[in-house]
mmCIF file of N, CA and C in Angstrom:
data_model
loop_
_atom_site.group_PDB
_atom_site.id
_atom_site.type_symbol
_atom_site.label_atom_id
_atom_site.label_comp_id
_atom_site.label_asym_id
_atom_site.label_seq_id
_atom_site.Cartn_x
_atom_site.Cartn_y
_atom_site.Cartn_z
ATOM 1 N N MET I 27 101.448 82.423 104.155
ATOM 2 C CA MET I 27 101.995 83.763 103.650
ATOM 3 C C MET I 27 103.305 83.881 102.420
ATOM 4 N N GLY I 28 102.914 84.853 101.389
ATOM 5 C CA GLY I 28 103.981 84.887 100.452
ATOM 6 C C GLY I 28 104.437 86.503 100.137
ATOM 7 N N LEU I 29 105.597 86.163 100.636
ATOM 8 C CA LEU I 29 106.521 87.600 100.459
ATOM 9 C C LEU I 29 107.439 87.693 99.372
ATOM 10 N N LEU I 30 107.241 88.804 98.788
ATOM 11 C CA LEU I 30 108.302 89.156 96.986
ATOM 12 C C LEU I 30 108.376 90.498 97.705
ATOM 13 N N LEU I 31 110.307 90.310 97.497
ATOM 14 C CA LEU I 31 111.177 91.513 98.048
ATOM 15 C C LEU I 31 111.997 91.869 96.703
ATOM 16 N N LEU I 32 112.595 93.110 96.478
ATOM 17 C CA LEU I 32 113.242 93.767 95.896
ATOM 18 C C LEU I 32 114.086 94.249 96.789
ATOM 19 N N GLU I 33 115.376 94.261 96.814
ATOM 20 C CA GLU I 33 116.147 95.210 97.909
ATOM 21 C C GLU I 33 117.350 95.692 97.081
ATOM 22 N N GLU I 34 118.044 96.564 97.237
ATOM 23 C CA GLU I 34 118.895 97.495 96.955
ATOM 24 C C GLU I 34 119.983 97.167 97.964
ATOM 25 N N SER I 35 121.422 96.995 98.232
ATOM 26 C CA SER I 35 122.224 97.410 99.450
ATOM 27 C C SER I 35 123.307 97.250 98.638
ATOM 28 N N ASP I 36 124.318 96.613 98.719
ATOM 29 C CA ASP I 36 125.138 96.110 98.003
ATOM 30 C C ASP I 36 125.105 95.131 96.785
ATOM 31 N N THR I 37 123.783 94.566 97.137
ATOM 32 C CA THR I 37 123.675 94.175 95.334
ATOM 33 C C THR I 37 122.410 94.387 95.608
ATOM 34 N N LEU I 38 121.836 94.102 94.557
ATOM 35 C CA LEU I 38 120.111 94.132 93.851
ATOM 36 C C LEU I 38 119.613 92.650 93.629
ATOM 37 N N SER I 39 118.651 92.694 95.042
ATOM 38 C CA SER I 39 118.404 91.327 94.781
ATOM 39 C C SER I 39 116.854 90.929 94.646
ATOM 40 N N LEU I 40 115.985 90.237 94.444
ATOM 41 C CA LEU I 40 114.869 90.063 94.145
ATOM 42 C C LEU I 40 114.855 88.086 94.947
ATOM 43 N N THR I 41 113.578 88.205 96.020
ATOM 44 C CA THR I 41 114.052 86.853 97.045
ATOM 45 C C THR I 41 111.716 87.122 96.938
ATOM 46 N N TYR I 42 111.566 85.615 96.804
ATOM 47 C CA TYR I 42 110.367 85.114 97.048
ATOM 48 C C TYR I 42 110.501 84.534 98.855
ATOM 49 N N VAL I 43 109.652 84.607 99.633
ATOM 50 C CA VAL I 43 109.598 83.527 100.413
ATOM 51 C C VAL I 43 108.089 82.860 100.684
ATOM 52 N N ASP I 44 108.348 81.453 100.582
ATOM 53 C CA ASP I 44 107.046 81.086 100.638
ATOM 54 C C ASP I 44 106.251 80.830 102.142
ATOM 55 N N ALA I 45 105.300 80.385 102.117
ATOM 56 C CA ALA I 45 104.249 80.318 103.450
ATOM 57 C C ALA I 45 105.020 79.297 104.793
ATOM 58 N N ASN I 46 106.248 78.469 104.107
ATOM 59 C CA ASN I 46 107.204 77.825 105.392
ATOM 60 C C ASN I 46 108.193 78.589 105.225
ATOM 61 N N TRP I 47 108.318 79.971 104.661
ATOM 62 C CA TRP I 47 109.610 80.626 105.158
ATOM 63 C C TRP I 47 110.823 79.793 104.432
ATOM 64 N N ALA I 48 110.396 79.266 103.249
ATOM 65 C CA ALA I 48 111.493 79.019 102.339
ATOM 66 C C ALA I 48 112.140 80.079 101.401
ATOM 67 N N SER I 49 113.163 80.252 100.908
ATOM 68 C CA SER I 49 113.740 81.817 100.276
ATOM 69 C C SER I 49 114.149 81.255 99.316
ATOM 70 N N HIS I 50 113.659 81.497 98.335
ATOM 71 C CA HIS I 50 114.332 81.673 96.935
ATOM 72 C C HIS I 50 114.769 83.142 96.163
ATOM 73 N N SER I 51 115.818 83.101 95.829
ATOM 74 C CA SER I 51 116.473 84.648 95.460
ATOM 75 C C SER I 51 117.487 84.362 94.597
ATOM 76 N N VAL I 52 117.736 85.569 93.785
ATOM 77 C CA VAL I 52 119.073 85.861 92.741
ATOM 78 C C VAL I 52 119.402 87.154 93.070
ATOM 79 N N ARG I 53 120.601 87.696 92.726
ATOM 80 C CA ARG I 53 120.983 89.020 92.837
ATOM 81 C C ARG I 53 122.292 89.376 92.201
ATOM 82 N N SER I 54 122.249 90.351 91.957
ATOM 83 C CA SER I 54 123.250 90.752 91.203
ATOM 84 C C SER I 54 124.851 90.916 91.815
ATOM 85 N N ARG I 55 125.803 90.770 91.291
ATOM 86 C CA ARG I 55 127.148 90.600 91.830
ATOM 87 C C ARG I 55 127.406 91.962 92.626
ATOM 88 N N TRP I 56 128.132 91.319 93.499
ATOM 89 C CA TRP I 56 128.426 92.005 94.641
ATOM 90 C C TRP I 56 129.009 93.458 94.060
ATOM 91 N N ARG I 57 128.496 94.701 94.794
ATOM 92 C CA ARG I 57 128.790 95.852 94.365
ATOM 93 C C ARG I 57 129.056 96.683 93.144
ATOM 94 N N ALA I 58 128.235 95.713 92.133
ATOM 95 C CA ALA I 58 128.406 95.769 90.928
ATOM 96 C C ALA I 58 127.302 97.664 90.394
ATOM 97 N N PRO I 59 128.051 98.010 89.687
ATOM 98 C CA PRO I 59 127.524 99.533 89.344
ATOM 99 C C PRO I 59 126.597 99.384 88.494
ATOM 100 N N VAL I 60 124.731 98.250 89.083
ATOM 101 C CA VAL I 60 123.563 98.507 88.230
ATOM 102 C C VAL I 60 123.061 99.913 87.809
ATOM 103 N N PHE I 61 123.233 100.759 88.266
ATOM 104 C CA PHE I 61 122.399 101.940 88.094
ATOM 105 C C PHE I 61 123.298 103.130 88.655
ATOM 106 N N SER I 62 122.879 104.260 88.203
ATOM 107 C CA SER I 62 123.718 105.287 89.026
ATOM 108 C C SER I 62 122.962 105.829 90.002
ATOM 109 N N ALA I 63 123.541 106.843 91.022
ATOM 110 C CA ALA I 63 122.646 107.660 92.076
ATOM 111 C C ALA I 63 122.325 109.107 91.370
ATOM 112 N N SER I 64 121.365 109.687 91.179
ATOM 113 C CA SER I 64 120.513 110.792 90.578
ATOM 114 C C SER I 64 120.112 110.474 89.470
ATOM 115 N N THR I 65 119.586 109.341 89.056
ATOM 116 C CA THR I 65 119.475 109.133 87.510
ATOM 117 C C THR I 65 118.448 108.216 87.714
ATOM 118 N N TRP I 66 117.543 108.324 86.576
ATOM 119 C CA TRP I 66 115.914 107.721 86.818
ATOM 120 C C TRP I 66 116.421 106.226 86.097
ATOM 121 N N ALA I 67 116.006 105.329 86.626
ATOM 122 C CA ALA I 67 116.515 103.743 86.287
ATOM 123 C C ALA I 67 114.813 102.976 86.158
ATOM 124 N N THR I 68 115.308 102.104 84.827
ATOM 125 C CA THR I 68 113.687 101.333 84.693
ATOM 126 C C THR I 68 114.283 99.810 85.450
ATOM 127 N N VAL I 69 113.874 99.634 86.582
ATOM 128 C CA VAL I 69 113.798 98.001 87.360
ATOM 129 C C VAL I 69 112.751 97.301 86.865
ATOM 130 N N VAL I 70 112.763 96.214 86.316
ATOM 131 C CA VAL I 70 112.309 94.927 86.177
ATOM 132 C C VAL I 70 112.505 93.431 87.193
ATOM 133 N N ALA I 71 111.378 93.156 87.584
ATOM 134 C CA ALA I 71 111.778 91.805 88.191
ATOM 135 C C ALA I 71 111.037 90.718 87.493
ATOM 136 N N ARG I 72 111.085 89.509 87.445
ATOM 137 C CA ARG I 72 110.185 88.751 87.048
ATOM 138 C C ARG I 72 110.527 87.563 87.189
ATOM 139 N N TRP I 73 109.661 86.983 87.606
ATOM 140 C CA TRP I 73 109.371 85.731 88.636
ATOM 141 C C TRP I 73 108.507 84.667 88.285
ATOM 142 N N SER I 74 108.549 83.639 87.730
ATOM 143 C CA SER I 74 107.786 82.131 87.597
ATOM 144 C C SER I 74 108.540 80.963 88.121
ATOM 145 N N SER I 75 107.638 80.513 89.022
ATOM 146 C CA SER I 75 108.905 79.464 89.933
ATOM 147 C C SER I 75 108.840 78.636 88.744
ATOM 148 N N THR I 76 107.960 78.298 88.012
ATOM 149 C CA THR I 76 107.579 76.488 87.200
ATOM 150 C C THR I 76 108.717 76.970 86.015
ATOM 151 N N SER I 77 109.249 78.022 85.760
ATOM 152 C CA SER I 77 110.396 78.137 84.752
ATOM 153 C C SER I 77 111.718 77.576 85.262
ATOM 154 N N ALA I 78 112.412 77.119 83.967
ATOM 155 C CA ALA I 78 114.110 76.808 83.919
ATOM 156 C C ALA I 78 114.832 78.034 84.716
ATOM 157 N N ASP I 79 114.335 79.291 84.215
ATOM 158 C CA ASP I 79 115.264 80.308 84.544
ATOM 159 C C ASP I 79 114.232 80.977 85.925
ATOM 160 N N SER I 80 114.397 80.923 86.557
ATOM 161 C CA SER I 80 112.830 81.266 87.722
ATOM 162 C C SER I 80 112.428 82.771 87.839
ATOM 163 N N MET I 81 113.822 83.555 88.301
ATOM 164 C CA MET I 81 113.615 84.750 88.900
ATOM 165 C C MET I 81 114.822 85.384 88.212
ATOM 166 N N GLN I 82 114.506 86.886 87.300
ATOM 167 C CA GLN I 82 115.435 87.613 86.866
ATOM 168 C C GLN I 82 115.102 88.937 87.045
ATOM 169 N N ILE I 83 116.573 89.934 87.298
ATOM 170 C CA ILE I 83 116.271 91.424 87.527
ATOM 171 C C ILE I 83 116.682 91.996 86.533
ATOM 172 N N PHE I 84 116.357 93.384 85.707
ATOM 173 C CA PHE I 84 117.091 94.188 84.718
ATOM 174 C C PHE I 84 116.778 95.288 85.040
ATOM 175 N N VAL I 85 118.104 96.367 84.918
ATOM 176 C CA VAL I 85 118.110 97.316 84.789
ATOM 177 C C VAL I 85 118.518 97.991 83.396
ATOM 178 N N ASP I 86 117.556 98.874 83.257
ATOM 179 C CA ASP I 86 117.213 99.456 81.765
ATOM 180 C C ASP I 86 117.098 98.546 80.722
ATOM 181 N N GLY I 87 117.002 97.399 80.738
ATOM 182 C CA GLY I 87 116.841 96.303 79.796
ATOM 183 C C GLY I 87 117.941 94.898 79.553
ATOM 184 N N THR I 88 118.967 95.786 80.629
ATOM 185 C CA THR I 88 120.130 94.715 80.611
ATOM 186 C C THR I 88 119.764 93.925 82.266
ATOM 187 N N ARG I 89 120.266 92.644 81.908
ATOM 188 C CA ARG I 89 119.674 91.544 83.239
ATOM 189 C C ARG I 89 120.849 91.872 83.788
ATOM 190 N N VAL I 90 120.420 92.040 85.169
ATOM 191 C CA VAL I 90 122.041 92.354 85.938
ATOM 192 C C VAL I 90 122.288 91.185 87.250
ATOM 193 N N ASP I 91 121.448 90.148 87.400
ATOM 194 C CA ASP I 91 121.319 89.143 88.115
ATOM 195 C C ASP I 91 122.633 88.047 87.756
ATOM 196 N N THR I 92 123.199 87.146 88.592
ATOM 197 C CA THR I 92 123.964 86.286 88.236
ATOM 198 C C THR I 92 123.255 84.975 87.410
ATOM 199 N N GLY I 93 121.577 84.678 87.646
ATOM 200 C CA GLY I 93 120.979 83.622 87.031
ATOM 201 C C GLY I 93 121.270 82.535 88.203
ATOM 202 N N GLY I 94 120.639 81.262 87.624
ATOM 203 C CA GLY I 94 120.960 79.796 88.130
ATOM 204 C C GLY I 94 119.904 79.336 88.849
ATOM 205 N N LEU I 95 118.930 80.266 89.090
ATOM 206 C CA LEU I 95 117.725 79.936 90.005
ATOM 207 C C LEU I 95 117.140 79.250 89.070
ATOM 208 N N GLY I 96 116.780 77.908 89.451
ATOM 209 C CA GLY I 96 115.852 76.896 88.752
ATOM 210 C C GLY I 96 114.373 76.771 89.262
ATOM 211 N N PRO I 97 113.391 75.671 88.839
ATOM 212 C CA PRO I 97 111.920 75.821 89.557
ATOM 213 C C PRO I 97 112.115 75.408 90.600
ATOM 214 N N PHE I 98 111.098 76.020 91.370
ATOM 215 C CA PHE I 98 111.164 75.637 93.108
ATOM 216 C C PHE I 98 109.316 75.318 93.300
ATOM 217 N N ALA I 99 109.382 74.444 94.158
ATOM 218 C CA ALA I 99 107.513 74.499 94.934
ATOM 219 C C ALA I 99 107.805 75.416 95.549
ATOM 220 N N VAL I 100 106.147 76.046 95.569
ATOM 221 C CA VAL I 100 105.692 77.094 96.041
ATOM 222 C C VAL I 100 104.476 76.438 97.165
ATOM 223 N N ALA I 101 104.845 76.859 98.592
ATOM 224 C CA ALA I 101 103.791 76.580 99.612
ATOM 225 C C ALA I 101 102.828 77.442 99.443
ATOM 226 N N PRO I 102 101.483 76.697 99.313
ATOM 227 C CA PRO I 102 100.484 77.884 99.371
ATOM 228 C C PRO I 102 100.496 78.995 100.212
ATOM 229 N N ALA I 103 99.789 80.149 99.878
ATOM 230 C CA ALA I 103 100.129 80.866 100.942
ATOM 231 C C ALA I 103 98.872 81.430 101.966
ATOM 232 N N ARG I 104 99.081 82.093 102.652
ATOM 233 C CA ARG I 104 97.756 81.713 103.627
ATOM 234 C C ARG I 104 97.467 83.231 103.917
ATOM 235 N N SER I 105 98.395 84.448 103.551
ATOM 236 C CA SER I 105 97.761 85.572 102.666
ATOM 237 C C SER I 105 98.740 86.056 101.851
ATOM 238 N N THR I 106 98.730 87.546 101.728
ATOM 239 C CA THR I 106 99.770 87.944 100.173
ATOM 240 C C THR I 106 99.983 89.195 101.133
ATOM 241 N N LEU I 107 101.374 89.934 100.879
ATOM 242 C CA LEU I 107 101.981 90.837 101.106
ATOM 243 C C LEU I 107 102.946 91.435 100.445
ATOM 244 N N VAL I 108 102.855 92.783 99.846
ATOM 245 C CA VAL I 108 103.444 92.877 98.797
ATOM 246 C C VAL I 108 104.305 94.321 99.343
ATOM 247 N N THR I 109 105.471 94.543 99.551
ATOM 248 C CA THR I 109 106.101 95.823 100.453
ATOM 249 C C THR I 109 106.834 96.499 98.785
ATOM 250 N N ILE I 110 106.990 97.833 98.929
ATOM 251 C CA ILE I 110 107.534 98.250 98.063
ATOM 252 C C ILE I 110 108.354 99.517 98.613
ATOM 253 N N GLY I 111 109.475 99.616 98.809
ATOM 254 C CA GLY I 111 110.320 100.721 99.077
ATOM 255 C C GLY I 111 110.555 100.552 100.739
ATOM 256 N N ALA I 112 110.297 99.431 101.119
ATOM 257 C CA ALA I 112 110.642 99.355 102.436
ATOM 258 C C ALA I 112 109.986 97.831 103.031
ATOM 259 N N ASP I 113 110.778 97.641 103.932
ATOM 260 C CA ASP I 113 110.064 96.247 104.528
ATOM 261 C C ASP I 113 108.878 96.009 104.842
ATOM 262 N N ASN I 114 108.379 94.817 105.421
ATOM 263 C CA ASN I 114 107.339 94.606 105.636
ATOM 264 C C ASN I 114 106.636 95.134 107.259
ATOM 265 N N TYR I 115 107.666 95.849 108.106
ATOM 266 C CA TYR I 115 107.285 96.662 109.049
ATOM 267 C C TYR I 115 107.269 98.287 109.069
ATOM 268 N N GLY I 116 107.765 98.761 107.498
ATOM 269 C CA GLY I 116 108.212 99.823 107.352
ATOM 270 C C GLY I 116 109.330 100.400 107.509
ATOM 271 N N GLY I 117 110.110 99.670 108.271
ATOM 272 C CA GLY I 117 111.569 100.192 107.775
ATOM 273 C C GLY I 117 112.323 100.063 106.557
ATOM 274 N N TYR I 118 113.667 100.435 106.857
ATOM 275 C CA TYR I 118 114.430 100.367 105.779
ATOM 276 C C TYR I 118 114.150 100.666 104.811
ATOM 277 N N GLY I 119 113.851 101.849 104.489
ATOM 278 C CA GLY I 119 113.002 102.506 103.156
ATOM 279 C C GLY I 119 114.095 102.871 102.248
ATOM 280 N N ALA I 120 113.734 102.912 101.059
ATOM 281 C CA ALA I 120 114.399 103.170 99.761
ATOM 282 C C ALA I 120 114.712 104.858 99.591
ATOM 283 N N SER I 121 115.905 104.691 99.329
ATOM 284 C CA SER I 121 116.418 106.351 99.539
ATOM 285 C C SER I 121 115.887 106.309 97.807
ATOM 286 N N ALA I 122 115.056 106.553 97.370
ATOM 287 C CA ALA I 122 114.379 106.785 96.037
ATOM 288 C C ALA I 122 113.131 106.669 95.425
ATOM 289 N N SER I 123 112.916 107.542 94.326
ATOM 290 C CA SER I 123 111.157 108.008 93.979
ATOM 291 C C SER I 123 111.017 106.983 93.235
ATOM 292 N N LEU I 124 109.625 106.879 93.543
ATOM 293 C CA LEU I 124 109.051 106.170 92.455
ATOM 294 C C LEU I 124 108.337 106.906 91.621
ATOM 295 N N ASP I 125 108.557 106.023 89.981
ATOM 296 C CA ASP I 125 107.796 107.102 89.501
ATOM 297 C C ASP I 125 106.402 105.944 89.019
ATOM 298 N N GLU I 126 106.732 104.931 88.266
ATOM 299 C CA GLU I 126 105.483 104.025 87.728
ATOM 300 C C GLU I 126 105.394 102.608 88.641
ATOM 301 N N LEU I 127 104.588 101.857 88.730
ATOM 302 C CA LEU I 127 104.783 100.681 89.000
ATOM 303 C C LEU I 127 103.907 99.790 88.277
ATOM 304 N N ARG I 128 103.836 98.659 87.834
ATOM 305 C CA ARG I 128 103.111 97.819 86.920
ATOM 306 C C ARG I 128 103.184 96.236 87.924
ATOM 307 N N ILE I 129 102.306 95.841 88.256
ATOM 308 C CA ILE I 129 102.224 94.362 88.915
ATOM 309 C C ILE I 129 101.517 93.593 88.230
ATOM 310 N N SER I 130 101.731 92.678 87.401
ATOM 311 C CA SER I 130 101.051 91.951 86.697
ATOM 312 C C SER I 130 101.470 90.718 86.608
ATOM 313 N N SER I 131 100.535 89.439 86.085
ATOM 314 C CA SER I 131 100.594 88.488 85.821
ATOM 315 C C SER I 131 100.991 87.781 84.616
ATOM 316 N N SER I 132 100.910 88.334 83.710
ATOM 317 C CA SER I 132 101.867 88.579 82.332
ATOM 318 C C SER I 132 102.875 89.127 81.879
ATOM 319 N N PRO I 133 103.980 88.851 81.517
ATOM 320 C CA PRO I 133 104.917 89.400 80.640
ATOM 321 C C PRO I 133 104.862 91.035 80.303
#
């Protein structure tokens, strides 16, 4: 199983959990105002486990994560799970509207 999460609470975070349940993540600063309520925002999450700066989060073109996550080994996936706007059980739903979504293996 490979699990990729983009979550917003007191921080905006991007987390990858591999088949061995090892977690790799980056997040914005605690309670940083990364976007405003009731306004459209473009959120981009980039992930490349082999890159020197392996995970990044951008809001409206500005990088908002604190960085610092280097390359990491990824355990082979037994299955792939992608959830958008909730956890993998359908709980903790986002209070947001999704206008467009793009998942790509290229920049």
